[in-house]
Coordinates of C-alpha atoms and ligand atoms in Angstrom, one line a residue:
X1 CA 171.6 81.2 -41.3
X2 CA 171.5 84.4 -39.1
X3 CA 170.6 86.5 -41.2
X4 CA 166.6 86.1 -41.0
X5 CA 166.7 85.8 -37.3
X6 CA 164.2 88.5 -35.4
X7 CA 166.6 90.6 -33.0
X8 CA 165.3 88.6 -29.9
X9 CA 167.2 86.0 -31.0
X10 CA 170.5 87.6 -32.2
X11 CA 170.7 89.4 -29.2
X12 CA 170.3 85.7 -27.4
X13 CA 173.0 84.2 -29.5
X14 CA 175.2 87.3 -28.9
X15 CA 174.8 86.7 -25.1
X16 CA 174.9 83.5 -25.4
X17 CA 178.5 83.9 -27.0
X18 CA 176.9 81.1 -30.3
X19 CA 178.3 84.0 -31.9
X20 CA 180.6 87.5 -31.6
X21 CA 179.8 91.1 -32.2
X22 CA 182.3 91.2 -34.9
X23 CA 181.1 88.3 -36.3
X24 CA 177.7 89.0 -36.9
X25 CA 178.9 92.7 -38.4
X26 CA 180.8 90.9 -40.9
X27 CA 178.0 88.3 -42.0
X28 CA 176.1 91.4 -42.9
X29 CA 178.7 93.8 -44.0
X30 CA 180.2 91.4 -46.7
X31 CA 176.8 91.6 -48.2
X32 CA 176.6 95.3 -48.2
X33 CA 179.9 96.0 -49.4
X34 CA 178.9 94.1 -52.6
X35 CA 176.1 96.4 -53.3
X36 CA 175.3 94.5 -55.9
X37 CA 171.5 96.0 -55.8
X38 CA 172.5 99.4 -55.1
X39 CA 171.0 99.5 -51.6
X40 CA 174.1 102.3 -50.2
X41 CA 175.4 105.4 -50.9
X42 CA 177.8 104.9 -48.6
X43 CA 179.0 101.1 -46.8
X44 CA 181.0 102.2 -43.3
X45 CA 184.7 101.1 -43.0
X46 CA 184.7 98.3 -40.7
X47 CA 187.7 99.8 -39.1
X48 CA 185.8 102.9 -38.5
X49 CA 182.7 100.9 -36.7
X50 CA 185.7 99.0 -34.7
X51 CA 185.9 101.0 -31.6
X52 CA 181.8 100.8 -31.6
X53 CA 182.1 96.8 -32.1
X54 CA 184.5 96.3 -29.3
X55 CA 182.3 98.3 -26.7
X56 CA 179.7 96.4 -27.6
X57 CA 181.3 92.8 -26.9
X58 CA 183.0 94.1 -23.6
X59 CA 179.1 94.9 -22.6
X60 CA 177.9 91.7 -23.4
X61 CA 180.6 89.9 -21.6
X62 CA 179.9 91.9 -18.8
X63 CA 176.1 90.8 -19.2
X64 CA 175.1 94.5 -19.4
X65 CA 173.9 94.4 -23.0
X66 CA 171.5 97.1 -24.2
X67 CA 168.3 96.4 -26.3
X68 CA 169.9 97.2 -29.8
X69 CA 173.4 95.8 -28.8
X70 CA 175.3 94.6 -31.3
X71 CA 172.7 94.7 -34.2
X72 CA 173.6 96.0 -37.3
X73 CA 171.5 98.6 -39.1
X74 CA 170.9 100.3 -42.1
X75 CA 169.7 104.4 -42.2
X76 CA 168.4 105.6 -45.4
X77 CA 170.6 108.4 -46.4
X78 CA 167.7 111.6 -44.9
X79 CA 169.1 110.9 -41.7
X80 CA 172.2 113.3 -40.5
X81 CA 175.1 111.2 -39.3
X82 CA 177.8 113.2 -37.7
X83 CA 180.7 112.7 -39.1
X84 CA 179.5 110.7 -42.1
X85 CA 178.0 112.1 -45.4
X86 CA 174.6 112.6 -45.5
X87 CA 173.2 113.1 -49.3
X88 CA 169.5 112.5 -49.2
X89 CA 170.5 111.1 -52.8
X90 CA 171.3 114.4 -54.2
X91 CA 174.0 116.1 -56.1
X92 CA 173.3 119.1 -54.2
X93 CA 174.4 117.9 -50.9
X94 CA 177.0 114.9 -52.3
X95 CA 179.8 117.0 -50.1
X96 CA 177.3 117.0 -47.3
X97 CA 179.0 116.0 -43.6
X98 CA 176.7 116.8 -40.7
X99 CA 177.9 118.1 -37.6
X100 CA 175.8 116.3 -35.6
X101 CA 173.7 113.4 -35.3
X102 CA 169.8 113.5 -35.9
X103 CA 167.8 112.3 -32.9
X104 CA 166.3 109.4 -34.0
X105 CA 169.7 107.7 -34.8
X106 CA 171.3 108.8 -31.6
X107 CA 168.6 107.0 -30.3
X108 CA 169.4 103.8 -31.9
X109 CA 173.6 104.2 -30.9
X110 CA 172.4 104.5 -27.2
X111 CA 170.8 102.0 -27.6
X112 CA 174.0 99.8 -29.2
X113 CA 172.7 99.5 -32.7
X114 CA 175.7 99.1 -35.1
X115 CA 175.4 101.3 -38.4
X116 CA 176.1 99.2 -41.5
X117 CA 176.2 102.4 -44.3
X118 CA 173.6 105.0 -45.6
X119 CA 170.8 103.8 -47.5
X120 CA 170.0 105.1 -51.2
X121 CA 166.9 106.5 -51.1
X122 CA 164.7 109.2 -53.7
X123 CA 166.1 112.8 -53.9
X124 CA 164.9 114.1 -50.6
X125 CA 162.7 111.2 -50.6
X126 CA 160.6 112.4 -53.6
X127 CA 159.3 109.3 -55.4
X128 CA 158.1 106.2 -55.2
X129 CA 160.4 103.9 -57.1
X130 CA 163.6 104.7 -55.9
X131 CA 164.6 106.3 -59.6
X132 CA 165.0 109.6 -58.7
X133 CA 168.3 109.4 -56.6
X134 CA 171.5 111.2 -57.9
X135 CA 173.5 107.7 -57.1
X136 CA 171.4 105.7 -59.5
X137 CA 168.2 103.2 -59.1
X138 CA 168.2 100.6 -56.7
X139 CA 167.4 96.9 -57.9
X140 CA 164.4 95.0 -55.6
X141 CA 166.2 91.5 -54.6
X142 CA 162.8 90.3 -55.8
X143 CA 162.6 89.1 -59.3
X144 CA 159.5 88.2 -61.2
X145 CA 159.5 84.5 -61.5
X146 CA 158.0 84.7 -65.4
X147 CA 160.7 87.0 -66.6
X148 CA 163.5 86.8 -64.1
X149 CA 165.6 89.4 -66.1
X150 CA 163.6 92.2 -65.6
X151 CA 165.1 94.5 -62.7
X152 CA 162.2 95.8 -60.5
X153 CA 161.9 98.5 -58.3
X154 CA 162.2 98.0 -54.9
X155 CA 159.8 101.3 -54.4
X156 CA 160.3 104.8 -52.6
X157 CA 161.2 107.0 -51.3
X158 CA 162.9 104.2 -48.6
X159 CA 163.9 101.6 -51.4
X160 CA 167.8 101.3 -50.4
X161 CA 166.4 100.2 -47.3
X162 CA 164.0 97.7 -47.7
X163 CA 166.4 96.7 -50.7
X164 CA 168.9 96.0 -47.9
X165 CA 167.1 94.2 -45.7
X166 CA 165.6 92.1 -48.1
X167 CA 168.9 91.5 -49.4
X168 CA 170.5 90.7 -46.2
X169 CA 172.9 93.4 -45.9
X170 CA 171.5 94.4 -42.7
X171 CA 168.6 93.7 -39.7
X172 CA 166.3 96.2 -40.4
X173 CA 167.1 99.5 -41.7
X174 CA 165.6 102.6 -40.9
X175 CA 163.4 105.0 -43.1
X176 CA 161.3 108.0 -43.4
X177 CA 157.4 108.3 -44.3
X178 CA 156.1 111.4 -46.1
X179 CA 153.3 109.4 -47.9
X180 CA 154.1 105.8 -48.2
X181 CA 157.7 105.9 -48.4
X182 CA 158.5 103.3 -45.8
X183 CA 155.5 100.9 -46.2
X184 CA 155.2 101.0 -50.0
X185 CA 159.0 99.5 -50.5
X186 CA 158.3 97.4 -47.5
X187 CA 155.2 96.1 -49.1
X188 CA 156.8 95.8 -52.9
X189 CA 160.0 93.6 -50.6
X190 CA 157.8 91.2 -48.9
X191 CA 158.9 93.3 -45.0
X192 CA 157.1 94.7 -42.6
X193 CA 157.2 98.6 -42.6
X194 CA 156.0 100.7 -40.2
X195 CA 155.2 104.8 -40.1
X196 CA 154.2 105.7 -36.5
X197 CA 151.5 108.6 -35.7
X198 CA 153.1 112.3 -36.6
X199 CA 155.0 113.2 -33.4
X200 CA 155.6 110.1 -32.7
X201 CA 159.8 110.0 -33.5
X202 CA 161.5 113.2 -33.6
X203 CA 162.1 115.1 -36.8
X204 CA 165.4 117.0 -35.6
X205 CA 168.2 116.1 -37.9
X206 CA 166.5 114.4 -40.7
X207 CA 166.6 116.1 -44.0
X208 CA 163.1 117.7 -44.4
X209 CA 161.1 117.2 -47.1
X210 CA 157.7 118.3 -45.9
X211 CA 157.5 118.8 -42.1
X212 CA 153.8 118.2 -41.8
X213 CA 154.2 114.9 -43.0
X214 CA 157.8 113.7 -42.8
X215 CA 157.7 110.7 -40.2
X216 CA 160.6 108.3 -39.2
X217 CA 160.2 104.5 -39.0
X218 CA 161.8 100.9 -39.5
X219 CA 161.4 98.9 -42.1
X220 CA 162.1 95.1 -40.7
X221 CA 161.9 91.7 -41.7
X222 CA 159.0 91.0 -39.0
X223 CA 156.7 92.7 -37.0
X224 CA 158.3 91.9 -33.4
X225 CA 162.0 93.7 -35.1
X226 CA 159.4 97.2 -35.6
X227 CA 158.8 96.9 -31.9
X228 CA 162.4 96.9 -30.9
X229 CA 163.2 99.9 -33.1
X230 CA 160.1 101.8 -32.0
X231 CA 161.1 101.1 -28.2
X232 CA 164.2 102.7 -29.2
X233 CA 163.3 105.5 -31.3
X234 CA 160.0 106.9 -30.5
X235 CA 160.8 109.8 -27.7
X236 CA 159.8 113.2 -26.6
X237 CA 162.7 115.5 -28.1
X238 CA 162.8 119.0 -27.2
X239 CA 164.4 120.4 -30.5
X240 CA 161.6 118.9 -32.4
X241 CA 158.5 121.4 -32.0
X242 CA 156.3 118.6 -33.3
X243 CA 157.8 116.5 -31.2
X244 CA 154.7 114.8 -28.8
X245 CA 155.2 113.8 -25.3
X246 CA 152.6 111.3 -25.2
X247 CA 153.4 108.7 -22.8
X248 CA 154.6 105.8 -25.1
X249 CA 154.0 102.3 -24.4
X250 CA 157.0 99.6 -24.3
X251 CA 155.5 97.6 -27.3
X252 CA 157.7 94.4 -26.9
X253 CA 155.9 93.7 -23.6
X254 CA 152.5 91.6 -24.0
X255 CA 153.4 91.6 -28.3
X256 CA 152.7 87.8 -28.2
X257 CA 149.1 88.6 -26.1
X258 CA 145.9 86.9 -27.3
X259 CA 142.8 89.3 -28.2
X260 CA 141.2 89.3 -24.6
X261 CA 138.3 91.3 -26.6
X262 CA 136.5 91.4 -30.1
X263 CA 137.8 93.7 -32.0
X264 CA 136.3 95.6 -35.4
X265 CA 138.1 95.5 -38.2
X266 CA 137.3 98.3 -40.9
X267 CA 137.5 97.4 -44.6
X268 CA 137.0 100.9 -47.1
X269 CA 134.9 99.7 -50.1
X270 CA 136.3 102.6 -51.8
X271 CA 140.1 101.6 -51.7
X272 CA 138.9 98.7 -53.5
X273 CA 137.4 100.1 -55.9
X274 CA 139.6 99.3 -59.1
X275 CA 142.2 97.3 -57.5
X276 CA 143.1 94.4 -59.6
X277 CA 141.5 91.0 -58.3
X278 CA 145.2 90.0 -56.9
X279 CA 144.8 92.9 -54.8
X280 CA 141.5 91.9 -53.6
X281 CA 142.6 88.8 -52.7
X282 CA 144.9 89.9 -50.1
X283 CA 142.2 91.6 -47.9
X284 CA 140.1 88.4 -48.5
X285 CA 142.7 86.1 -47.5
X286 CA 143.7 88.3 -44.7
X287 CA 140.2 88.2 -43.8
X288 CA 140.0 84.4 -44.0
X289 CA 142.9 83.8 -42.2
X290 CA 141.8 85.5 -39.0
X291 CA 138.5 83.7 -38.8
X292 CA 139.2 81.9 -36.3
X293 CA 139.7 85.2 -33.6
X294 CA 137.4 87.1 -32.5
X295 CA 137.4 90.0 -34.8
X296 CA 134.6 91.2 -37.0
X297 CA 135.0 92.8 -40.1
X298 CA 132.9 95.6 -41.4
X299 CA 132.5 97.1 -44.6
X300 CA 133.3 101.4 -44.1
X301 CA 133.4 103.9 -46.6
X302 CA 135.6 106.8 -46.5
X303 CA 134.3 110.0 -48.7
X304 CA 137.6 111.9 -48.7
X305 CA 139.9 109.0 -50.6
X306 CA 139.5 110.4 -54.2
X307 CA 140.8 114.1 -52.8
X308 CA 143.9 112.7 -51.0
X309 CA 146.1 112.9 -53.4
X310 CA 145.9 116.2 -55.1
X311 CA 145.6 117.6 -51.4
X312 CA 149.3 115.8 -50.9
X313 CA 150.6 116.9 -53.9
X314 CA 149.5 120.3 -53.2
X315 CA 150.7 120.3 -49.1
X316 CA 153.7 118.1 -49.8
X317 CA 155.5 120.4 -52.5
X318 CA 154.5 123.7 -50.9
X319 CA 156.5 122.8 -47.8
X320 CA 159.0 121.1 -49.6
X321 CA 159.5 124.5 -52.4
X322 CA 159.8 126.2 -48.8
X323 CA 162.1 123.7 -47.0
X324 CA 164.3 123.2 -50.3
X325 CA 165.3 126.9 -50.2
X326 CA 167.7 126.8 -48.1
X327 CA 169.8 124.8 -50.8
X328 CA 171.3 128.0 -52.7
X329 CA 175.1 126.8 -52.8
X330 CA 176.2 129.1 -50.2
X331 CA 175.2 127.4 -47.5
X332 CA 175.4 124.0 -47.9
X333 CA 176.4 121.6 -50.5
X334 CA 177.5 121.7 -54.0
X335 CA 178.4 125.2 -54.9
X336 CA 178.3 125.8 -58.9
X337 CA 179.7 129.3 -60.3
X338 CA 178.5 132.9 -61.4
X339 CA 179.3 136.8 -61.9
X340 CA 176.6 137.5 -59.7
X341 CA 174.9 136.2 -56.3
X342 CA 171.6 135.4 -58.2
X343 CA 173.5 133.5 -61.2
X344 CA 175.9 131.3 -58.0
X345 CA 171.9 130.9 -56.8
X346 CA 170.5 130.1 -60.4
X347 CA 173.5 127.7 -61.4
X348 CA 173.6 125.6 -58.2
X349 CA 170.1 124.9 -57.9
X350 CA 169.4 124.0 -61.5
X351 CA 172.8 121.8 -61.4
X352 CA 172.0 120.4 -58.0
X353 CA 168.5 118.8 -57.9
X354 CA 167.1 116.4 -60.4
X355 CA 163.9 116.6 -62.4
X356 CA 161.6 115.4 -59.5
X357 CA 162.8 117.9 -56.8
X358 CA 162.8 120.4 -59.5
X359 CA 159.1 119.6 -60.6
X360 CA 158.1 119.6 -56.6
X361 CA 159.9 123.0 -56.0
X362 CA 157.8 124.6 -59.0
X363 CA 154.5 123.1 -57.8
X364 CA 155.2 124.0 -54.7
X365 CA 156.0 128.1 -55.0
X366 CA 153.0 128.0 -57.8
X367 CA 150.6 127.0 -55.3
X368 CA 151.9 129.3 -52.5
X369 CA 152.3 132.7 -54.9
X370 CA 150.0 135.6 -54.2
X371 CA 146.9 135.0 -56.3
X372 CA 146.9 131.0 -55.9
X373 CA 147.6 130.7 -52.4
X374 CA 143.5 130.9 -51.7
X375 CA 142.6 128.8 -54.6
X376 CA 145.2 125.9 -53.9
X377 CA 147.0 125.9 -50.5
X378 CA 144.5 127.1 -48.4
X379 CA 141.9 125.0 -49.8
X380 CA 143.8 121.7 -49.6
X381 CA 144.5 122.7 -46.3
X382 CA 140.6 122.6 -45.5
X383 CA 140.3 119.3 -47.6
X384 CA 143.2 117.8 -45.2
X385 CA 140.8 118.7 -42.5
X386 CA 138.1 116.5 -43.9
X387 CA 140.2 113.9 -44.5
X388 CA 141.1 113.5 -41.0
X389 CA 137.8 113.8 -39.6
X390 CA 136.7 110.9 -42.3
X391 CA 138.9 108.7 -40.1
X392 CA 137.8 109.8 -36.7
X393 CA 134.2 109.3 -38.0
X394 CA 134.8 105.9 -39.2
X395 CA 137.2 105.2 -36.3
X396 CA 134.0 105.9 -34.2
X397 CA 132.9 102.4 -35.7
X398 CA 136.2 100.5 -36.0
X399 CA 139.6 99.6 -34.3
X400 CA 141.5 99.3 -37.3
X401 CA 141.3 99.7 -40.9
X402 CA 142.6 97.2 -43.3
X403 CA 143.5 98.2 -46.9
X404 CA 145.9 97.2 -49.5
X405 CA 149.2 99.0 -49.6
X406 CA 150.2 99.2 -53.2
X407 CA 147.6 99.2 -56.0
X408 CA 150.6 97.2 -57.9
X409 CA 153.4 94.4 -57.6
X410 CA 157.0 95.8 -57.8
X411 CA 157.4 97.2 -61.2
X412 CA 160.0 97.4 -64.4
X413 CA 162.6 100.1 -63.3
X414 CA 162.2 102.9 -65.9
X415 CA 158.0 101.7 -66.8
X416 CA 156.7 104.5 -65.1
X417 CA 157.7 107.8 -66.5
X418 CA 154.6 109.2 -65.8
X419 CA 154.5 111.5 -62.9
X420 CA 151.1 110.9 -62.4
X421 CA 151.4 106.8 -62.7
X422 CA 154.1 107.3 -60.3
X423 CA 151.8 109.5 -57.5
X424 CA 149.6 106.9 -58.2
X425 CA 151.4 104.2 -56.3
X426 CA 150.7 106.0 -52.9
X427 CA 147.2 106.1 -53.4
X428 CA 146.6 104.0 -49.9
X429 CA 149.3 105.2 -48.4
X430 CA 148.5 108.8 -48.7
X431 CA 145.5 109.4 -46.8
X432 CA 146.6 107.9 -43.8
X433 CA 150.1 110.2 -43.7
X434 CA 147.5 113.8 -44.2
X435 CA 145.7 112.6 -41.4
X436 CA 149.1 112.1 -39.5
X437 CA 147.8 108.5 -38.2
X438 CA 149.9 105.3 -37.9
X439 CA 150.2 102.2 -40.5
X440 CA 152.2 99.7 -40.9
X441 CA 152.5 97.3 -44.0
X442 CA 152.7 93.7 -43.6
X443 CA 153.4 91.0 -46.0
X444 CA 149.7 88.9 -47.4
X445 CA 150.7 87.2 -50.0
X446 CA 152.9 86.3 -53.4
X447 CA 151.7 87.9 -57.1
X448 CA 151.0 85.3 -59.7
X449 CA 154.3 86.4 -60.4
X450 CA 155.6 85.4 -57.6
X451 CA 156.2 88.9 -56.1
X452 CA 155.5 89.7 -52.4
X453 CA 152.3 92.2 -52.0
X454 CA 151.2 93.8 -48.6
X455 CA 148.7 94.6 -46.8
X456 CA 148.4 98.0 -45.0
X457 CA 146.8 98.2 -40.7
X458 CA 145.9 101.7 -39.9
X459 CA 145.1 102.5 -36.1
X460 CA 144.1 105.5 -34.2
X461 CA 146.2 108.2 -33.2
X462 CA 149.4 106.7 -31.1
X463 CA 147.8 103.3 -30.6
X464 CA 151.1 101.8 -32.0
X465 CA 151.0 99.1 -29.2
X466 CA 147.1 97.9 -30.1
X467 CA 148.3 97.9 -33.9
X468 CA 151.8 96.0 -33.0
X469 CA 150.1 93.2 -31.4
X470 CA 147.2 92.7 -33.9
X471 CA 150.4 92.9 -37.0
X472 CA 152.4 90.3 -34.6
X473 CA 148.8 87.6 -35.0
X474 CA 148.3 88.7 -38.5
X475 CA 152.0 87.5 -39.4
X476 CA 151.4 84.7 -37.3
X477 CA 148.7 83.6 -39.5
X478 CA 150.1 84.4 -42.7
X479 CA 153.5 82.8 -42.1
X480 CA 154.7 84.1 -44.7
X481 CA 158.4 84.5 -43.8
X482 CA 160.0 81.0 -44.4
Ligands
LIG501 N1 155.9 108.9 -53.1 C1 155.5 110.0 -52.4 C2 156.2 111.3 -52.9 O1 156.9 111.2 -53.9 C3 155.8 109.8 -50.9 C4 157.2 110.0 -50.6 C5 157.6 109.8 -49.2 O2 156.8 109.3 -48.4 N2 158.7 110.4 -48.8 O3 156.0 112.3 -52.4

């Protein structure tokens, strides 16, 4: 069995020729092309990945194999692949073939990655369940053990991708992060997801949703795989205004090193405030397991938490009514007719985005029209402001902060058709993203129903490498990939 092998190994048994570059594409594309979950909106021609395949091989037998060589890869469908339709799961831009290729997966082609197909995802990544998309729901691989016929969501917006890798169909896949949307469907499939600091990965080419926020990252079946990626993707681009050039760390090096000082681990009282008791027991259990290092845990309290969320859904639909606009059927996409320019603008847009999208776009222009710009944008501007100085103050205290990720298990697709049930899923996720700080999500445990639940690791601004290693002894100590 390959398929659950970290990347370190793959690339061994690729040099050590146990196994071809071909070979291992095929393992994983005969999985995808069966998309028996719904995980792609598109699966890649092997013949078109061919020429890619065979440059790969004549580098390895040449013994000049780059870090990503050979690996195949999923990319939710937000990501602009030139050449290759890029939908971000909505009728509007179904015709949709970039010109070019966004940063972050040119990144990941230097680097010899192998692209498997484009990820279903939420329209323009708005959601949290992965129902939103024009192409249908995707299923979670998981099922619940006391009523296996149920089809669960594999959560959102990045649920084609952790769908895939859970299922198999590729390594890791990659994702984008406005609230939660890669470590929520990495927590509800038992992976490891992880959405660097803002600034971090470059922005340039990936469908924008809202640009504040909006924050590529891998979803992976264990923590050392996120550090590959991150080596790969996480780079000062130029076309990205947002883009930082922090010096960034290579976070494979020293991933396996011991604490070599106590560290403080924060745990918000608030977050678990009404959790269910399965959702306690993570943290406890996490706790429990790393008694034996030397890390204390302290009891924090944030006072921003129960503001987060109408602050996001206040910022993230304002940018994205603004960001959305350009969709008018003259420019891109699918064009729908009229008599008139406004009636070509009226009949595209109402024909081309689904309910969600729609909803966000209202929201969005309401809260930034003459009269309630004062009364709702500015002010959840100001409350984002608190919100991020909330974690520098408790950050004074702490390392890290350890939360839940979901308040829930994977759930029944089509049992929350409540927008507001729905938001609620990101309640943990949320915060962190307005403050633009990194988490990642790592597995903790199985439901009594025998469905994976995470745990989330927040860090301080672009202290990626710190939070990499403590993730790589937290999974250590969970074990809980077989
Ligand atoms: N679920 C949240 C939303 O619908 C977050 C989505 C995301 O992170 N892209 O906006």
């Amino acid at each position: 069995m390959l398929k659950r092998q970290p990347i370190s190994s793959l690339v061994d048994s690729l040099k050590e020729k146990k196994i071809s570059v071909q070979e291992l594409f095929d393992q994983f594309h005969e999985v995808a092309k069966e998309n028996k979950n719904n995980s792609y909106n598109l699966v890649l021609d092997p013949e078109y990945q061919k020429s890619n395949i065979k440059a790969s091989q004549e580098r390895y037998s040449a013994g000049t194999n780059l870090p990503l060589d050979g690996i195949p890869l999923g990319i939710k469908d937000l990501f602009c692949t030139k050449g290759i339709t890029t939908t971000a799961s909505s009728k509007i831009l179904s015709n949709f073939i970039p010109q070019y290729e966004s940063f972050v997966t040119q990144q990941l082609l230097n680097d010899g990655a192998i692209f498997i197909g484009k990820n279903n995802c939420d329209e323009f990544a708005m959601g949290s369940s992965n129902e939103t998309s024009h192409f249908g729901p995707v299923v979670n691989p998981w099922q619940n053990k006391n009523s296996p016929s149920e089809k669960l969501v594999p959560g959102g917006s990045s649920g084609g991708s952790a769908a895939a890798v859970a299922e198999g169909s590729c390594v890791a896949s990659m994702g984008t992060d406005t609230g939660g949307s890669i470590r929520q469907p990495a927590s509800l499939c038992g992976l490891v997801g992880l959405k660097p600091t803002f600034g971090s990965c470059s922005r340039w080419g990936i469908v924008a949703f809202a640009s504040s926020l909006d924050q590529a990252g891998p979803i992976t079946n264990c923590v050392e795989d996120a550090a590959y990626i991150l080596n790969s993707i996480s780079k000062h681009d130029f076309n990205d205004s947002t883009s930082s050039n922090y010096q960034r760390d290579d976070y494979i090096k020293d991933i396996d090193k011991k604490l070599d000082h106590k560290i403080k681990i924060g745990i918000p009282s608030d977050y678990l405030k009404n959790v269910t008791p399965e959702i306690t027991a993570q943290i406890e259990n996490t706790k429990k397991l790393l008694a034996g290092h030397d890390i204390e845990f302290i009891d924090v309290a944030f006072e921003t938490t129960d503001y987060a969320l109408s602050t996001y859904y206040i910022i993230a639909p304002a940018e994205a009514s603004s960001n959305l606009a350009r969709y008018d059927g003259i420019r891109y996409g699918v064009r729908e007719g009229g008599s008139n320019l406004d009636d070509i603008y009226l009949n595209s847009r109402t024909s081309g985005f689904g309910d969600e999208v729609t909803r966000r776009i209202l929201i969005g222009t309401y809260v930034l029209s003459a009269g309630y710009y004062d009364a709702y944008y500015r002010q959840a501007q100001k409350v984002r402001r608190l919100i991020k100085d909330d974690f520098q103050r408790i950050f004074q205290e702490v390392d890290f902060i350890l939360t839940p990720t979901t308040p829930n298990e994977a759930f029944k697709i089509g049992e929350k058709l409540d927008p507001i049930a729905m938001y609620m899923n990101d309640v943990f996720t949320v915060p962190t993203s307005l403050a633009g700080l990194p988490g990642i999500s790592l597995p903790s445990g199985l439901s009594s129903n025998g469905l994976p639940l995470g745990v989330q690791i927040i860090g301080n601004y672009f202290e990626e490498k710190k939070l990499l290693q403590l993730s790589n002894l937290i999974e250590k100590e969970l074990s809980f990939n077989e």
